[in-house]
Amino acid sequence: MSDTYSVEVRITPRQGILDPEGETIARALENLGYAGVNSVRAGRLVRMEVDAASADGARSMVEKMCEELIANPVIEDYEVLVHEGEPVG
Amino acid sequence: MSDTYSVEVRITPRQGILDPEGETIARALENLGYAGVNSVRAGRLVRMEVDAASADGARSMVEKMCEELIANPVIEDYEVLVHEGEPVG
């Protein structure tokens, strides 16, 4: 018996890793006149629905996906959030 | 007097808009042997620190940034989350 879990993966550049996309956004915001904006970091968000026997099972399956495919653990950190029964938008 | 707010923007493809990155991830996961994975959607995550007089001020400033620069409202939905005093990772 398995349930469907809505899972969100948040992938961000690791501390100390260059983030050209974040830097570009920061510069563009400054050029547009926004002041007081700092530490802009750009990352990725992946949402999916996963069939698993438990929330823990869904989490460890998605963590494995992150290591294998979704994230690049050398330069990215990832965080897996599992919401039971909440449909993906 | 202004405080620094840690703000997160979650940008996702709008319902009904094609999401080639999400589809590619879904296909690759299937090829790697993962079963029961559905509705994979890929989006973006932008974090920043913003100086503003209030949390509401920070939120409306970042919503304006999204309309002007960070998101493409024609094909993307965005959500702005404000955390007071929490440093950006």
PDB file of C-alpha atoms in Angstrom:
ATOM      1  CA  MET A   1       0.000   0.000   0.000  1.00  0.00           C
ATOM      2  CA  SER A   2       1.521   3.279  -1.035  1.00  0.00           C
ATOM      3  CA  ASP A   3       0.485   6.905  -0.746  1.00  0.00           C
ATOM      4  CA  THR A   4       1.243   9.838  -2.971  1.00  0.00           C
ATOM      5  CA  TYR A   5       3.491  12.493  -1.483  1.00  0.00           C
ATOM      6  CA  SER A   6       4.050  15.953  -2.813  1.00  0.00           C
ATOM      7  CA  VAL A   7       7.780  16.596  -2.589  1.00  0.00           C
ATOM      8  CA  GLU A   8       9.724  19.781  -3.100  1.00  0.00           C
ATOM      9  CA  VAL A   9      13.480  19.929  -3.657  1.00  0.00           C
ATOM     10  CA  ARG A  10      15.260  23.220  -3.045  1.00  0.00           C
ATOM     11  CA  ILE A  11      18.683  23.391  -4.676  1.00  0.00           C
ATOM     12  CA  THR A  12      21.034  26.266  -3.879  1.00  0.00           C
ATOM     13  CA  PRO A  13      24.667  27.004  -4.722  1.00  0.00           C
ATOM     14  CA  ARG A  14      26.918  25.896  -1.857  1.00  0.00           C
ATOM     15  CA  GLN A  15      28.418  28.518   0.403  1.00  0.00           C
ATOM     16  CA  GLY A  16      31.531  29.935  -1.287  1.00  0.00           C
ATOM     17  CA  ILE A  17      30.578  28.725  -4.768  1.00  0.00           C
ATOM     18  CA  LEU A  18      30.297  31.443  -7.408  1.00  0.00           C
ATOM     19  CA  ASP A  19      26.703  32.218  -8.378  1.00  0.00           C
ATOM     20  CA  PRO A  20      26.754  34.140 -11.683  1.00  0.00           C
ATOM     21  CA  GLU A  21      22.957  34.126 -12.006  1.00  0.00           C
ATOM     22  CA  GLY A  22      22.538  35.618  -8.525  1.00  0.00           C
ATOM     23  CA  GLU A  23      25.214  38.234  -9.257  1.00  0.00           C
ATOM     24  CA  THR A  24      23.523  39.181 -12.517  1.00  0.00           C
ATOM     25  CA  ILE A  25      20.166  39.620 -10.765  1.00  0.00           C
ATOM     26  CA  ALA A  26      21.828  41.732  -8.038  1.00  0.00           C
ATOM     27  CA  ARG A  27      23.481  44.002 -10.605  1.00  0.00           C
ATOM     28  CA  ALA A  28      20.307  44.358 -12.654  1.00  0.00           C
ATOM     29  CA  LEU A  29      18.295  45.257  -9.543  1.00  0.00           C
ATOM     30  CA  GLU A  30      20.836  47.933  -8.688  1.00  0.00           C
ATOM     31  CA  ASN A  31      20.633  49.310 -12.237  1.00  0.00           C
ATOM     32  CA  LEU A  32      16.846  49.425 -11.912  1.00  0.00           C
ATOM     33  CA  GLY A  33      17.259  51.592  -8.801  1.00  0.00           C
ATOM     34  CA  TYR A  34      16.659  49.088  -6.006  1.00  0.00           C
ATOM     35  CA  ALA A  35      18.808  49.872  -2.967  1.00  0.00           C
ATOM     36  CA  GLY A  36      19.509  47.789   0.119  1.00  0.00           C
ATOM     37  CA  VAL A  37      19.439  44.439  -1.661  1.00  0.00           C
ATOM     38  CA  ASN A  38      22.239  42.054  -0.684  1.00  0.00           C
ATOM     39  CA  SER A  39      23.324  38.429  -0.845  1.00  0.00           C
ATOM     40  CA  VAL A  40      21.265  37.522  -3.893  1.00  0.00           C
ATOM     41  CA  ARG A  41      21.547  33.782  -4.536  1.00  0.00           C
ATOM     42  CA  ALA A  42      19.812  31.946  -7.357  1.00  0.00           C
ATOM     43  CA  GLY A  43      18.855  28.322  -7.048  1.00  0.00           C
ATOM     44  CA  ARG A  44      16.415  25.789  -8.416  1.00  0.00           C
ATOM     45  CA  LEU A  45      13.161  24.331  -7.248  1.00  0.00           C
ATOM     46  CA  VAL A  46      11.909  20.923  -8.345  1.00  0.00           C
ATOM     47  CA  ARG A  47       8.461  19.672  -7.373  1.00  0.00           C
ATOM     48  CA  MET A  48       7.074  16.221  -7.963  1.00  0.00           C
ATOM     49  CA  GLU A  49       4.556  13.672  -6.769  1.00  0.00           C
ATOM     50  CA  VAL A  50       6.045  10.441  -5.511  1.00  0.00           C
ATOM     51  CA  ASP A  51       4.351   7.142  -4.637  1.00  0.00           C
ATOM     52  CA  ALA A  52       5.925   5.681  -1.508  1.00  0.00           C
ATOM     53  CA  ALA A  53       4.969   3.602   1.527  1.00  0.00           C
ATOM     54  CA  SER A  54       5.720   6.429   3.958  1.00  0.00           C
ATOM     55  CA  ALA A  55       6.867  10.041   4.113  1.00  0.00           C
ATOM     56  CA  ASP A  56      10.315   8.808   5.178  1.00  0.00           C
ATOM     57  CA  GLY A  57      10.372   6.471   2.194  1.00  0.00           C
ATOM     58  CA  ALA A  58       9.467   9.333  -0.137  1.00  0.00           C
ATOM     59  CA  ARG A  59      12.172  11.504   1.393  1.00  0.00           C
ATOM     60  CA  SER A  60      14.956   8.940   1.063  1.00  0.00           C
ATOM     61  CA  MET A  61      13.913   8.114  -2.516  1.00  0.00           C
ATOM     62  CA  VAL A  62      14.059  11.790  -3.508  1.00  0.00           C
ATOM     63  CA  GLU A  63      17.375  12.294  -1.675  1.00  0.00           C
ATOM     64  CA  LYS A  64      18.780   9.460  -3.770  1.00  0.00           C
ATOM     65  CA  MET A  65      17.422  11.149  -6.939  1.00  0.00           C
ATOM     66  CA  CYS A  66      19.167  14.352  -5.894  1.00  0.00           C
ATOM     67  CA  GLU A  67      22.515  12.587  -5.470  1.00  0.00           C
ATOM     68  CA  GLU A  68      22.128  10.735  -8.763  1.00  0.00           C
ATOM     69  CA  LEU A  69      20.548  13.312 -11.022  1.00  0.00           C
ATOM     70  CA  ILE A  70      18.718  16.393  -9.787  1.00  0.00           C
ATOM     71  CA  ALA A  71      21.475  18.206  -7.904  1.00  0.00           C
ATOM     72  CA  ASN A  72      25.230  18.429  -8.294  1.00  0.00           C
ATOM     73  CA  PRO A  73      26.410  17.780  -4.729  1.00  0.00           C
ATOM     74  CA  VAL A  74      29.878  19.144  -5.521  1.00  0.00           C
ATOM     75  CA  ILE A  75      28.571  22.673  -6.012  1.00  0.00           C
ATOM     76  CA  GLU A  76      24.978  22.570  -4.790  1.00  0.00           C
ATOM     77  CA  ASP A  77      23.187  21.984  -1.518  1.00  0.00           C
ATOM     78  CA  TYR A  78      19.757  20.465  -1.596  1.00  0.00           C
ATOM     79  CA  GLU A  79      16.894  20.216   0.829  1.00  0.00           C
ATOM     80  CA  VAL A  80      13.967  17.807   0.463  1.00  0.00           C
ATOM     81  CA  LEU A  81      10.540  18.767   1.840  1.00  0.00           C
ATOM     82  CA  VAL A  82       7.757  16.176   1.889  1.00  0.00           C
ATOM     83  CA  HIS A  83       4.088  17.172   2.140  1.00  0.00           C
ATOM     84  CA  GLU A  84       1.646  14.306   2.460  1.00  0.00           C
ATOM     85  CA  GLY A  85      -1.445  14.401   0.268  1.00  0.00           C
ATOM     86  CA  GLU A  86      -0.930  17.979  -0.848  1.00  0.00           C
ATOM     87  CA  PRO A  87      -1.217  18.200  -4.627  1.00  0.00           C
ATOM     88  CA  VAL A  88       1.651  19.700  -6.611  1.00  0.00           C
ATOM     89  CA  GLY A  89       0.761  23.096  -8.135  1.00  0.00           C
TER      90      GLY A  89
ATOM     91  CA  MET B   1      14.947  52.951  10.653  1.00  0.00           C
ATOM     92  CA  SER B   2      15.034  49.818   8.542  1.00  0.00           C
ATOM     93  CA  ASP B   3      15.552  46.134   9.247  1.00  0.00           C
ATOM     94  CA  THR B   4      17.077  43.450   7.122  1.00  0.00           C
ATOM     95  CA  TYR B   5      14.704  40.776   5.904  1.00  0.00           C
ATOM     96  CA  SER B   6      15.635  37.470   4.405  1.00  0.00           C
ATOM     97  CA  VAL B   7      13.356  36.961   1.417  1.00  0.00           C
ATOM     98  CA  GLU B   8      12.806  33.925  -0.734  1.00  0.00           C
ATOM     99  CA  VAL B   9      11.138  33.971  -4.135  1.00  0.00           C
ATOM    100  CA  ARG B  10       9.772  30.732  -5.536  1.00  0.00           C
ATOM    101  CA  ILE B  11       9.180  30.849  -9.278  1.00  0.00           C
ATOM    102  CA  THR B  12       7.312  28.026 -10.995  1.00  0.00           C
ATOM    103  CA  PRO B  13       5.979  27.516 -14.519  1.00  0.00           C
ATOM    104  CA  ARG B  14       2.301  28.480 -14.668  1.00  0.00           C
ATOM    105  CA  GLN B  15      -0.297  25.739 -14.863  1.00  0.00           C
ATOM    106  CA  GLY B  16      -0.598  24.581 -18.476  1.00  0.00           C
ATOM    107  CA  ILE B  17       2.739  26.049 -19.559  1.00  0.00           C
ATOM    108  CA  LEU B  18       5.199  23.553 -21.036  1.00  0.00           C
ATOM    109  CA  ASP B  19       8.061  22.692 -18.695  1.00  0.00           C
ATOM    110  CA  PRO B  20      10.822  21.046 -20.753  1.00  0.00           C
ATOM    111  CA  GLU B  21      13.258  20.923 -17.807  1.00  0.00           C
ATOM    112  CA  GLY B  22      10.704  19.139 -15.626  1.00  0.00           C
ATOM    113  CA  GLU B  23       9.888  16.713 -18.443  1.00  0.00           C
ATOM    114  CA  THR B  24      13.568  15.957 -18.972  1.00  0.00           C
ATOM    115  CA  ILE B  25      14.058  15.240 -15.268  1.00  0.00           C
ATOM    116  CA  ALA B  26      10.967  12.988 -15.265  1.00  0.00           C
ATOM    117  CA  ARG B  27      12.233  11.005 -18.262  1.00  0.00           C
ATOM    118  CA  ALA B  28      15.744  10.683 -16.828  1.00  0.00           C
ATOM    119  CA  LEU B  29      14.365   9.445 -13.496  1.00  0.00           C
ATOM    120  CA  GLU B  30      12.320   6.831 -15.328  1.00  0.00           C
ATOM    121  CA  ASN B  31      15.413   5.723 -17.271  1.00  0.00           C
ATOM    122  CA  LEU B  32      17.298   5.413 -13.973  1.00  0.00           C
ATOM    123  CA  GLY B  33      14.609   3.024 -12.746  1.00  0.00           C
ATOM    124  CA  TYR B  34      12.543   5.278 -10.477  1.00  0.00           C
ATOM    125  CA  ALA B  35       8.852   4.342 -10.592  1.00  0.00           C
ATOM    126  CA  GLY B  36       5.826   6.193  -9.265  1.00  0.00           C
ATOM    127  CA  VAL B  37       7.177   9.657  -9.937  1.00  0.00           C
ATOM    128  CA  ASN B  38       4.703  12.077 -11.497  1.00  0.00           C
ATOM    129  CA  SER B  39       4.054  15.750 -12.182  1.00  0.00           C
ATOM    130  CA  VAL B  40       7.690  16.808 -12.122  1.00  0.00           C
ATOM    131  CA  ARG B  41       7.881  20.601 -12.408  1.00  0.00           C
ATOM    132  CA  ALA B  42      11.108  22.589 -12.420  1.00  0.00           C
ATOM    133  CA  GLY B  43      11.250  26.139 -11.160  1.00  0.00           C
ATOM    134  CA  ARG B  44      13.641  28.664  -9.718  1.00  0.00           C
ATOM    135  CA  LEU B  45      14.472  29.886  -6.265  1.00  0.00           C
ATOM    136  CA  VAL B  46      15.941  33.315  -5.575  1.00  0.00           C
ATOM    137  CA  ARG B  47      17.035  34.331  -2.087  1.00  0.00           C
ATOM    138  CA  MET B  48      18.157  37.762  -1.000  1.00  0.00           C
ATOM    139  CA  GLU B  49      18.493  40.077   1.955  1.00  0.00           C
ATOM    140  CA  VAL B  50      16.488  43.254   1.706  1.00  0.00           C
ATOM    141  CA  ASP B  51      16.568  46.395   3.859  1.00  0.00           C
ATOM    142  CA  ALA B  52      13.039  47.668   4.444  1.00  0.00           C
ATOM    143  CA  ALA B  53      11.004  49.445   7.095  1.00  0.00           C
ATOM    144  CA  SER B  54       8.701  46.461   7.624  1.00  0.00           C
ATOM    145  CA  ALA B  55       8.079  42.908   6.477  1.00  0.00           C
ATOM    146  CA  ASP B  56       5.193  44.181   4.343  1.00  0.00           C
ATOM    147  CA  GLY B  57       7.528  46.777   2.812  1.00  0.00           C
ATOM    148  CA  ALA B  58      10.081  44.068   2.007  1.00  0.00           C
ATOM    149  CA  ARG B  59       7.376  41.906   0.442  1.00  0.00           C
ATOM    150  CA  SER B  60       5.957  44.610  -1.813  1.00  0.00           C
ATOM    151  CA  MET B  61       9.455  45.677  -2.894  1.00  0.00           C
ATOM    152  CA  VAL B  62      10.345  42.102  -3.872  1.00  0.00           C
ATOM    153  CA  GLU B  63       6.985  41.582  -5.605  1.00  0.00           C
ATOM    154  CA  LYS B  64       7.796  44.643  -7.720  1.00  0.00           C
ATOM    155  CA  MET B  65      11.237  43.169  -8.508  1.00  0.00           C
ATOM    156  CA  CYS B  66       9.525  39.963  -9.634  1.00  0.00           C
ATOM    157  CA  GLU B  67       7.203  41.826 -12.004  1.00  0.00           C
ATOM    158  CA  GLU B  68      10.053  43.924 -13.391  1.00  0.00           C
ATOM    159  CA  LEU B  69      12.920  41.468 -13.553  1.00  0.00           C
ATOM    160  CA  ILE B  70      13.070  38.228 -11.622  1.00  0.00           C
ATOM    161  CA  ALA B  71      10.037  36.384 -12.976  1.00  0.00           C
ATOM    162  CA  ASN B  72       8.239  36.360 -16.298  1.00  0.00           C
ATOM    163  CA  PRO B  73       4.609  36.763 -15.209  1.00  0.00           C
ATOM    164  CA  VAL B  74       3.346  35.620 -18.620  1.00  0.00           C
ATOM    165  CA  ILE B  75       4.646  32.087 -18.117  1.00  0.00           C
ATOM    166  CA  GLU B  76       5.668  31.937 -14.455  1.00  0.00           C
ATOM    167  CA  ASP B  77       3.960  32.181 -11.095  1.00  0.00           C
ATOM    168  CA  TYR B  78       5.913  33.558  -8.186  1.00  0.00           C
ATOM    169  CA  GLU B  79       5.531  33.492  -4.446  1.00  0.00           C
ATOM    170  CA  VAL B  80       7.395  35.789  -2.056  1.00  0.00           C
ATOM    171  CA  LEU B  81       8.240  34.559   1.460  1.00  0.00           C
ATOM    172  CA  VAL B  82       9.669  37.021   3.994  1.00  0.00           C
ATOM    173  CA  HIS B  83      11.593  35.844   7.066  1.00  0.00           C
ATOM    174  CA  GLU B  84      12.599  38.571   9.495  1.00  0.00           C
ATOM    175  CA  GLY B  85      16.160  38.502  10.785  1.00  0.00           C
ATOM    176  CA  GLU B  86      16.953  35.060   9.438  1.00  0.00           C
ATOM    177  CA  PRO B  87      20.250  35.136   7.507  1.00  0.00           C
ATOM    178  CA  VAL B  88      20.313  33.925   3.916  1.00  0.00           C
ATOM    179  CA  GLY B  89      22.182  30.623   3.471  1.00  0.00           C
TER     180      GLY B  89
END
